[in-house]
Tab-separated table of C-alpha atoms in Angstrom:
chain	number	residue	atom	x	y	z
A	1	MET	CA	135.486	107.557	141.199
A	2	ASP	CA	133.656	104.733	139.247
A	3	PHE	CA	134.803	101.614	138.660
A	4	SER	CA	133.721	99.189	135.864
A	5	ILE	CA	135.203	95.949	134.995
A	6	GLY	CA	134.462	92.886	132.514
A	7	ILE	CA	135.805	89.708	131.940
A	8	LYS	CA	134.996	87.603	128.713
A	9	GLY	CA	134.840	83.874	129.020
A	10	GLN	CA	134.428	80.894	126.413
A	11	ASP	CA	130.686	81.689	125.882
A	12	TYR	CA	129.797	84.731	127.971
A	13	VAL	CA	130.717	88.001	129.265
A	14	ILE	CA	130.480	89.337	132.579
A	15	LEU	CA	130.435	93.205	133.548
A	16	ALA	CA	130.565	94.447	137.047
A	17	GLU	CA	130.263	98.227	137.975
A	18	ASP	CA	129.998	100.275	141.307
A	19	MET	CA	126.713	101.503	142.341
A	20	ASN	CA	127.839	104.895	143.489
A	21	ALA	CA	126.361	107.992	142.448
A	22	ALA	CA	128.302	110.904	143.769
A	23	HIS	CA	128.838	114.409	143.196
A	24	SER	CA	131.805	115.812	144.746
A	25	ILE	CA	131.916	114.607	148.235
A	26	ILE	CA	128.420	113.796	148.474
A	27	LEU	CA	127.054	110.303	147.841
A	28	ASN	CA	123.524	110.866	146.295
A	29	GLN	CA	122.691	107.282	145.878
A	30	GLN	CA	124.069	103.689	146.710
A	31	ASP	CA	122.311	101.781	144.462
A	32	HIS	CA	122.227	103.585	141.112
A	33	THR	CA	122.519	101.435	137.851
A	34	LYS	CA	125.120	102.351	135.224
A	35	MET	CA	124.412	99.804	132.821
A	36	LEU	CA	121.951	99.770	129.768
A	37	ASP	CA	120.897	97.034	127.364
A	38	LEU	CA	121.324	98.605	123.996
A	39	ASN	CA	119.710	95.487	122.416
A	40	ASP	CA	119.291	91.965	123.233
A	41	HIS	CA	122.841	90.975	123.198
A	42	LEU	CA	124.672	94.140	123.916
A	43	LEU	CA	125.446	95.509	127.370
A	44	LEU	CA	126.848	98.958	128.145
A	45	ALA	CA	128.639	99.858	131.346
A	46	ARG	CA	129.611	103.384	131.491
A	47	THR	CA	131.716	105.571	133.766
A	48	GLY	CA	132.501	109.084	134.307
A	49	GLU	CA	130.257	111.986	134.435
A	50	LEU	CA	126.844	110.688	135.243
A	51	GLY	CA	124.790	113.256	133.216
A	52	ASP	CA	126.884	112.659	130.170
A	53	GLY	CA	126.644	108.989	130.651
A	54	VAL	CA	122.852	108.811	130.754
A	55	GLN	CA	122.628	111.326	127.747
A	56	CYS	CA	125.328	109.301	125.857
A	57	ALA	CA	123.897	105.478	126.581
A	58	GLU	CA	120.477	106.630	125.871
A	59	TYR	CA	121.211	108.133	122.665
A	60	LEU	CA	123.022	105.151	121.597
A	61	GLN	CA	120.467	102.898	122.687
A	62	LYS	CA	117.709	104.467	120.775
A	63	ASN	CA	120.070	104.543	117.675
A	64	ILE	CA	120.787	100.942	117.815
A	65	GLN	CA	117.222	100.210	118.359
A	66	LEU	CA	116.121	102.490	115.176
A	67	TYR	CA	119.145	100.466	113.181
A	68	GLN	CA	117.223	97.086	114.322
A	69	LEU	CA	113.756	98.713	113.254
A	70	ARG	CA	114.940	100.093	109.783
A	71	ASN	CA	116.863	97.007	108.780
A	72	GLY	CA	115.127	94.029	110.454
A	73	TYR	CA	117.759	92.672	112.366
A	74	GLU	CA	120.127	93.420	115.331
A	75	MET	CA	122.972	95.543	114.957
A	76	ARG	CA	125.889	93.182	115.015
A	77	SER	CA	128.514	93.691	118.143
A	78	ASN	CA	131.460	94.900	115.975
A	79	ALA	CA	129.117	97.483	114.330
A	80	ALA	CA	127.684	98.719	117.254
A	81	ALA	CA	131.062	98.840	118.890
A	82	ASN	CA	132.353	100.890	116.188
A	83	TYR	CA	129.593	103.188	116.018
A	84	ILE	CA	129.817	103.965	119.817
A	85	ARG	CA	133.647	104.568	119.103
A	86	LYS	CA	132.766	106.907	116.422
A	87	TYR	CA	130.523	108.678	118.267
A	88	LEU	CA	132.975	109.383	121.346
A	89	ALA	CA	135.503	110.381	118.798
A	90	ASP	CA	133.394	112.987	117.341
A	91	SER	CA	132.284	114.148	120.976
A	92	ILE	CA	135.934	114.888	121.929
A	93	ARG	CA	136.299	116.861	118.637
A	94	SER	CA	133.560	119.174	119.519
A	95	GLN	CA	132.544	122.117	121.912
A	96	GLU	CA	131.257	120.049	124.633
A	97	PRO	CA	132.911	116.592	124.668
A	98	MET	CA	131.160	113.662	126.984
A	99	ASN	CA	133.208	112.684	129.333
A	100	VAL	CA	131.999	108.867	129.567
A	101	ASN	CA	134.388	105.780	129.461
A	102	ILE	CA	132.439	102.606	128.454
A	103	LEU	CA	132.766	98.806	128.551
A	104	LEU	CA	130.716	97.201	126.006
A	105	ALA	CA	129.933	93.424	126.378
A	106	ALA	CA	128.620	91.577	123.332
A	107	TYR	CA	127.723	88.400	122.066
A	108	ASP	CA	127.731	88.136	118.283
A	109	THR	CA	124.949	85.804	117.527
A	110	ILE	CA	126.163	85.220	113.774
A	111	SER	CA	129.730	84.226	114.684
A	112	LYS	CA	128.390	82.969	118.151
A	113	GLU	CA	131.474	84.567	119.938
A	114	PRO	CA	131.401	86.903	123.265
A	115	GLN	CA	133.224	90.285	122.904
A	116	LEU	CA	134.421	92.680	125.284
A	117	TYR	CA	135.277	96.322	123.954
A	118	TYR	CA	136.924	98.675	125.900
A	119	ILE	CA	136.051	102.266	124.674
A	120	ASP	CA	137.313	105.361	126.465
A	121	TYR	CA	135.855	109.008	126.285
A	122	MET	CA	138.573	110.016	123.484
A	123	GLY	CA	137.226	107.393	121.101
A	124	SER	CA	140.173	104.847	121.511
A	125	MET	CA	138.787	101.358	121.578
A	126	ALA	CA	140.292	97.671	122.177
A	127	THR	CA	139.056	94.327	121.793
A	128	VAL	CA	140.027	92.548	125.175
A	129	PRO	CA	139.622	89.638	127.232
A	130	PHE	CA	139.219	91.455	130.174
A	131	ALA	CA	139.129	95.317	131.249
A	132	ALA	CA	138.485	97.999	133.679
A	133	HIS	CA	137.756	101.694	133.806
A	134	GLY	CA	138.604	103.807	136.822
A	135	HIS	CA	140.944	103.892	139.734
A	136	GLY	CA	139.917	100.527	140.463
A	137	ALA	CA	141.656	99.266	137.420
A	138	LEU	CA	144.865	99.902	138.718
A	139	PHE	CA	144.143	97.599	141.473
A	140	SER	CA	142.240	94.791	139.569
A	141	LEU	CA	144.326	94.297	136.335
A	142	GLY	CA	147.341	92.691	138.102
A	143	ILE	CA	144.693	90.289	139.935
A	144	ILE	CA	143.078	89.157	136.564
A	145	ASP	CA	146.164	88.862	134.852
A	146	ARG	CA	147.256	86.382	137.580
A	147	TYR	CA	143.995	84.285	137.601
A	148	TYR	CA	142.650	84.388	134.003
A	149	SER	CA	142.021	81.897	131.472
A	150	ARG	CA	139.655	82.059	128.417
A	151	SER	CA	138.229	78.852	129.265
A	152	MET	CA	137.080	79.544	132.801
A	153	SER	CA	133.829	79.238	133.930
A	154	ARG	CA	131.359	81.717	135.019
A	155	ASP	CA	131.939	80.774	138.885
A	156	GLU	CA	135.463	81.139	138.544
A	157	ALA	CA	135.411	84.482	136.721
A	158	LEU	CA	133.071	85.736	139.543
A	159	SER	CA	135.412	84.594	142.274
A	160	VAL	CA	138.130	86.587	140.441
A	161	LEU	CA	135.826	89.316	140.258
A	162	LYS	CA	135.257	89.163	144.170
A	163	LYS	CA	139.198	88.966	144.707
A	164	CYS	CA	139.304	92.336	142.902
A	165	ILE	CA	136.453	93.900	144.921
A	166	VAL	CA	138.324	92.624	148.027
A	167	GLU	CA	141.197	94.243	146.982
A	168	LEU	CA	139.360	97.555	146.523
A	169	LYS	CA	137.839	97.297	149.952
A	170	LYS	CA	141.241	96.810	151.483
A	171	ARG	CA	143.306	99.145	149.699
A	172	PHE	CA	141.192	101.892	147.772
A	173	ILE	CA	140.149	104.869	149.557
A	174	VAL	CA	136.595	105.073	148.148
A	175	ASN	CA	134.048	102.774	149.893
A	176	TYR	CA	132.204	100.996	147.027
A	177	THR	CA	129.076	99.528	149.179
A	178	SER	CA	127.802	97.256	146.441
A	179	PHE	CA	128.228	96.126	142.686
A	180	ASN	CA	125.829	95.671	139.871
A	181	VAL	CA	126.733	92.191	138.119
A	182	GLN	CA	125.339	91.119	134.441
A	183	VAL	CA	126.053	88.613	132.070
A	184	VAL	CA	125.730	88.499	128.193
A	185	ASP	CA	125.414	85.264	126.776
A	186	SER	CA	123.656	83.671	123.723
A	187	GLN	CA	120.663	83.534	125.502
A	188	GLY	CA	120.699	87.436	126.132
A	189	ILE	CA	121.491	89.510	129.048
A	190	HIS	CA	120.913	88.552	132.505
A	191	GLN	CA	121.045	90.245	135.810
A	192	LEU	CA	123.100	88.454	138.494
A	193	ASP	CA	123.307	88.757	142.442
A	194	ARG	CA	124.765	92.060	143.647
A	195	ILE	CA	128.049	91.559	145.173
A	196	VAL	CA	128.055	93.303	148.507
A	197	ALA	CA	131.382	94.384	149.262
B	1	MET	CA	115.877	133.001	94.248
B	2	THR	CA	112.840	131.753	92.378
B	3	GLY	CA	112.764	128.804	94.756
B	4	ARG	CA	111.249	130.782	97.580
B	5	TYR	CA	108.418	131.857	95.418
B	6	ASP	CA	107.260	128.576	93.862
B	7	ARG	CA	103.459	128.515	93.793
B	8	ALA	CA	101.667	126.453	96.372
B	9	ILE	CA	101.014	123.106	94.376
B	10	THR	CA	98.031	122.337	96.532
B	11	VAL	CA	95.663	125.336	95.834
B	12	PHE	CA	91.870	125.475	96.298
B	13	SER	CA	89.664	125.232	93.372
B	14	PRO	CA	86.719	127.692	92.952
B	15	ASP	CA	84.306	125.212	94.394
B	16	GLY	CA	86.405	124.546	97.521
B	17	HIS	CA	88.216	121.659	96.694
B	18	LEU	CA	91.894	120.645	97.024
B	19	PHE	CA	92.401	118.822	93.778
B	20	GLN	CA	95.853	117.630	94.638
B	21	VAL	CA	94.632	115.822	97.800
B	22	GLU	CA	92.049	114.486	95.773
B	23	TYR	CA	94.291	113.117	93.214
B	24	ALA	CA	96.294	111.771	95.928
B	25	GLN	CA	93.517	110.045	97.115
B	26	GLU	CA	92.876	108.259	93.785
B	27	ALA	CA	96.616	107.181	93.881
B	28	VAL	CA	95.703	105.371	96.912
B	29	LYS	CA	92.732	103.606	95.405
B	30	GLN	CA	94.894	102.202	92.973
B	31	GLY	CA	97.429	100.538	95.450
B	32	THR	CA	96.979	97.118	96.529
B	33	CYS	CA	94.440	96.486	99.238
B	34	ALA	CA	95.253	96.528	102.966
B	35	VAL	CA	92.590	95.567	105.570
B	36	ALA	CA	92.765	95.781	109.333
B	37	VAL	CA	90.591	94.095	111.997
B	38	ARG	CA	90.410	94.587	115.647
B	39	GLY	CA	89.425	91.789	117.853
B	40	ALA	CA	89.125	91.910	121.728
B	41	ASP	CA	92.719	91.329	122.337
B	42	THR	CA	94.075	90.881	119.006
B	43	ILE	CA	94.525	92.913	115.873
B	44	VAL	CA	95.104	91.250	112.208
B	45	LEU	CA	96.395	93.247	109.339
B	46	ALA	CA	95.913	91.433	105.727
B	47	VAL	CA	97.430	93.050	102.836
B	48	GLU	CA	97.121	92.035	99.054
B	49	LYS	CA	100.607	91.267	97.690
B	50	LYS	CA	101.103	91.991	94.057
B	51	ALA	CA	102.127	89.101	92.207
B	52	VAL	CA	105.750	89.005	91.266
B	53	ALA	CA	107.317	89.287	87.665
B	54	LYS	CA	108.957	85.950	86.550
B	55	LEU	CA	112.310	87.117	86.850
B	56	GLN	CA	112.185	88.809	90.136
B	57	GLU	CA	113.069	87.839	93.471
B	58	GLU	CA	110.198	87.549	95.592
B	59	ARG	CA	111.180	89.956	98.172
B	60	THR	CA	110.146	90.105	101.375
B	61	VAL	CA	109.671	93.891	101.252
B	62	ARG	CA	106.151	94.002	102.756
B	63	LYS	CA	103.517	96.343	102.896
B	64	ILE	CA	103.292	95.328	106.710
B	65	VAL	CA	106.361	97.331	108.484
B	66	GLN	CA	107.149	97.507	112.328
B	67	LEU	CA	107.372	101.450	113.438
B	68	ASP	CA	108.517	100.258	116.795
B	69	LYS	CA	108.111	97.253	119.041
B	70	HIS	CA	104.774	97.661	119.776
B	71	VAL	CA	103.460	99.606	116.512
B	72	VAL	CA	102.877	98.186	112.976
B	73	MET	CA	101.647	99.642	109.876
B	74	ALA	CA	100.554	98.559	106.586
B	75	PHE	CA	99.890	100.976	103.697
B	76	ALA	CA	98.100	101.520	100.318
B	77	GLY	CA	99.444	103.887	97.259
B	78	LEU	CA	102.902	104.922	96.344
B	79	HIS	CA	105.339	102.779	97.861
B	80	ALA	CA	108.242	105.041	97.588
B	81	ASP	CA	105.964	107.702	99.577
B	82	ALA	CA	105.263	105.398	102.181
B	83	ARG	CA	109.118	104.816	102.724
B	84	VAL	CA	109.637	108.384	103.756
B	85	LEU	CA	106.788	108.369	106.089
B	86	ILE	CA	107.935	105.048	107.593
B	87	SER	CA	111.682	106.422	107.840
B	88	ARG	CA	110.419	109.703	109.784
B	89	ALA	CA	107.852	107.708	112.081
B	90	ARG	CA	110.621	105.013	113.144
B	91	VAL	CA	112.799	107.891	114.025
B	92	GLU	CA	110.075	109.825	115.647
B	93	CYS	CA	109.500	106.809	117.640
B	94	GLN	CA	113.077	106.426	119.137
B	95	SER	CA	112.999	110.271	119.704
B	96	HIS	CA	109.772	110.191	121.562
B	97	GLN	CA	111.189	107.404	123.896
B	98	LEU	CA	114.530	109.148	124.311
B	99	THR	CA	112.785	112.504	125.508
B	100	VAL	CA	109.692	111.186	127.627
B	101	GLU	CA	111.069	107.598	128.467
B	102	ASP	CA	107.797	106.224	127.352
B	103	PRO	CA	106.812	104.303	124.194
B	104	VAL	CA	104.627	106.174	121.931
B	105	THR	CA	100.858	105.534	121.753
B	106	VAL	CA	99.359	104.511	118.641
B	107	GLU	CA	97.352	107.610	118.686
B	108	TYR	CA	100.598	109.839	118.967
B	109	ILE	CA	102.526	108.299	116.140
B	110	THR	CA	99.168	108.390	113.953
B	111	ARG	CA	98.872	112.280	114.703
B	112	TYR	CA	102.437	112.676	113.759
B	113	LEU	CA	102.145	111.019	110.490
B	114	SER	CA	98.994	113.178	109.897
B	115	GLN	CA	100.658	116.348	110.581
B	116	ILE	CA	103.511	115.523	108.426
B	117	LYS	CA	100.912	114.533	105.636
B	118	GLN	CA	99.028	117.900	106.149
B	119	GLN	CA	102.186	120.028	106.048
B	120	TYR	CA	102.466	118.776	102.621
B	121	THR	CA	99.377	119.896	101.339
B	122	GLN	CA	100.011	123.363	102.555
B	123	SER	CA	103.728	124.211	101.681
B	124	ASN	CA	105.619	125.495	98.671
B	125	GLY	CA	106.521	123.196	95.856
B	126	ARG	CA	105.256	120.021	97.649
B	127	ARG	CA	102.906	117.587	96.543
B	128	PRO	CA	100.671	115.607	99.190
B	129	PHE	CA	102.140	112.018	99.966
B	130	GLY	CA	99.941	109.288	97.698
B	131	VAL	CA	99.689	107.256	100.859
B	132	SER	CA	96.920	105.916	103.260
B	133	CYS	CA	98.134	104.103	106.280
B	134	LEU	CA	96.482	101.520	108.640
B	135	LEU	CA	98.316	101.894	112.116
B	136	ALA	CA	97.665	98.886	114.676
B	137	GLY	CA	99.080	98.343	117.901
B	138	PHE	CA	98.715	98.487	121.682
B	139	ASP	CA	99.645	101.376	124.150
B	140	ASN	CA	102.507	100.834	126.534
B	141	ASP	CA	99.862	100.895	129.740
B	142	SER	CA	96.705	99.184	128.132
B	143	ASP	CA	95.428	95.967	126.768
B	144	ILE	CA	92.966	97.705	124.303
B	145	PRO	CA	93.996	96.865	120.563
B	146	ARG	CA	93.806	99.719	118.457
B	147	ILE	CA	93.670	100.672	114.844
B	148	TYR	CA	94.111	104.137	113.258
B	149	GLN	CA	93.712	105.191	109.563
B	150	THR	CA	95.417	108.365	107.919
B	151	ASP	CA	94.678	109.612	104.660
B	152	PRO	CA	96.784	111.853	102.146
B	153	ALA	CA	94.925	115.005	103.483
B	154	GLY	CA	96.446	114.261	106.874
B	155	ASN	CA	92.973	113.124	108.345
B	156	TYR	CA	93.131	110.285	111.028
B	157	PHE	CA	90.615	108.219	112.412
B	158	GLU	CA	90.186	105.134	114.704
B	159	TRP	CA	88.300	102.362	113.454
B	160	LYS	CA	87.352	98.814	114.464
B	161	ALA	CA	88.127	97.488	111.118
B	162	ASN	CA	88.796	98.975	107.714
B	163	ALA	CA	90.221	98.845	104.466
B	164	ILE	CA	92.473	100.913	102.242
B	165	GLY	CA	93.744	100.784	98.623
B	166	ARG	CA	91.754	99.158	95.688
B	167	SER	CA	87.949	97.997	96.128
B	168	ALA	CA	88.351	99.056	99.633
B	169	LYS	CA	84.776	100.247	99.580
B	170	THR	CA	83.848	96.596	98.712
B	171	VAL	CA	85.843	95.318	101.555
B	172	HIS	CA	84.638	98.137	103.978
B	173	GLU	CA	81.118	97.103	103.113
B	174	PHE	CA	81.946	93.600	103.767
B	175	LEU	CA	83.249	94.277	107.019
B	176	GLU	CA	80.311	96.590	108.359
B	177	LYS	CA	77.956	93.593	107.184
B	178	ASN	CA	80.229	90.931	108.931
B	179	TYR	CA	81.942	92.475	111.884
B	180	SER	CA	80.375	91.968	115.178
B	181	ASP	CA	82.194	91.809	118.604
B	182	ASP	CA	81.258	87.749	119.027
B	183	ILE	CA	83.148	87.300	116.035
B	184	VAL	CA	86.418	89.023	116.990
B	185	ALA	CA	86.378	87.863	120.478
B	186	GLU	CA	88.795	85.004	119.615
B	187	ARG	CA	92.054	85.347	117.785
B	188	LYS	CA	90.940	82.792	114.981
B	189	GLY	CA	87.640	84.829	114.763
B	190	VAL	CA	89.879	88.012	114.112
B	191	ILE	CA	92.041	86.286	111.695
B	192	LYS	CA	89.276	84.483	109.741
B	193	LEU	CA	87.463	87.923	109.374
B	194	ALA	CA	90.516	89.844	108.093
B	195	ILE	CA	91.366	87.034	105.429
B	196	LYS	CA	87.625	86.623	104.434
B	197	ALA	CA	87.337	90.420	103.906
B	198	LEU	CA	90.610	90.474	101.868
B	199	PHE	CA	89.424	87.466	100.002
B	200	GLU	CA	86.801	89.374	98.613
B	201	VAL	CA	89.153	91.435	96.542
B	202	VAL	CA	92.122	88.845	96.489
B	203	GLN	CA	90.543	85.944	94.814
B	204	SER	CA	93.858	84.057	93.990
B	205	GLY	CA	94.390	83.189	97.287
B	206	ALA	CA	97.253	82.437	99.774
B	207	LYS	CA	99.957	83.205	97.667
B	208	ASN	CA	98.917	86.836	97.292
B	209	MET	CA	98.313	87.712	100.620
B	210	ASP	CA	100.147	88.643	103.606
B	211	VAL	CA	98.840	88.366	107.214
B	212	ALA	CA	100.347	89.749	110.400
B	213	VAL	CA	98.781	88.965	113.992
B	214	ILE	CA	99.449	91.491	116.607
B	215	ARG	CA	98.833	90.776	120.351
B	216	LYS	CA	99.799	92.668	123.533
B	217	GLY	CA	103.387	91.829	124.707
B	218	THR	CA	104.171	89.307	121.956
B	219	ASN	CA	106.364	89.913	118.725
B	220	LEU	CA	104.648	90.565	115.371
B	221	GLU	CA	103.331	87.289	114.031
B	222	MET	CA	103.312	86.799	110.129
B	223	LEU	CA	101.127	83.924	109.122
B	224	SER	CA	102.984	81.263	106.759
B	225	GLN	CA	101.619	80.416	103.506
B	226	ASP	CA	100.278	77.336	104.798
B	227	GLU	CA	98.510	78.740	107.764
B	228	ILE	CA	96.597	81.407	105.461
B	229	SER	CA	95.684	78.611	102.866
B	230	SER	CA	94.178	76.670	105.672
B	231	TYR	CA	91.924	79.782	106.707
B	232	ILE	CA	91.197	80.069	103.044
B	233	LYS	CA	89.979	76.506	102.545
B	234	ILE	CA	87.481	76.970	105.660
B	235	ILE	CA	86.251	80.049	104.210
B	236	GLU	CA	85.605	78.633	100.674
B	237	LYS	CA	84.170	75.503	102.329
B	238	GLU	CA	81.851	77.781	104.100
B	239	ARG	CA	80.876	79.592	101.177
B	240	GLU	CA	80.017	76.735	99.326
B	241	GLU	CA	77.748	75.287	102.069
B	242	GLU	CA	76.197	78.598	102.087
B	243	ALA	CA	75.595	78.381	98.540
B	244	GLN	CA	74.091	75.080	98.692
B	245	ARG	CA	71.992	76.014	101.549
B	246	LYS	CA	70.638	78.845	99.273
B	247	LYS	CA	69.893	76.751	96.399
B	248	GLY	CA	68.421	74.119	98.537
B	249	GLY	CA	65.673	76.500	100.220
B	250	GLY	CA	65.182	78.800	97.315
B	251	ARG	CA	62.948	76.284	95.812
């Protein structure tokens, strides 16, 4: 029942995610953040099983930090994405697979390119200009297809994001009260205003 | 089969000494010197850099390493042994944060390293680490700078200022004579004292010194060669003036 969405521009990647923390029919929290900074230029948005998500994201974060301390420089976006992918691929082949889907927003400080990675719980990965996880994806991808361009500004990307949210509000059975929005660019990871549906 | 029954290498001597540990401490005394000085809000680590062979690249493989964002370590002794300890410490820093959500305190990670070192003085077939460490940093919830020292035996102590490695005794005596809360109240004072202390041993100057400055909330700062040289110039000038004064007064 989670929904996460990412849009990549010329020099930024915007990630947005719903803030519900629910178990079955009970909504425990409406302001729960499911995004985590893995390092200064890597942002992970997770959907799926809540407990698995926390475990997975924190473990990945600490290992990416360890890499940085060991080697003296940040893990590059491509390396981190593949590391995360392998972690999930190993997990699905284990006795207790992690049920976590991930959108990874990155800014590669060496090639000076933003990147968006779509990684799912089975360990499949795609580098994409925009993506979404969850049932909400069914409603959003068509909308973004219609309005997306690589050269769009951050405000334009946010307005497309809002269009998706309006559509979800109208046609999706789950009520998302608010969305956490963050952006990754050359300066790092920034928090944007929450979008209240 | 025989592996299990390897005799312990570190056994007591008749007069109660652990010679292997003492020999490890000797190994440390042969390592290049490292000094740590704690001020009111600054910690300075100054280490002796060995002169590089002509054909060797002047690598930035330092004796000052970061264990975590807020904990820095300098060591004296066997570099390869230190690498092992550093690796274990770095993993533990992350592991600790993963489990309890808090960054390690400097004391915690010191204790962790000391425990490892002690285990190696009491295990089958293992020899002690030939490394002494100076750990420096600020705990997450406090502004108090901290310096800890570990030795091959697995002892650890907190210090206001200390030195390890070759001629550590000389440097330590110098620090005892010259350390005062007034001198180390400011960042510059701490840096100057640390460089001055190391200068007792490293006569050749800035090109054989690495100096790191640690403050709360900021990244580790390594001083450039020029900065170190400028401090040394001031120190040398003061020395000359002191010598002149003595000559003039001792008539």
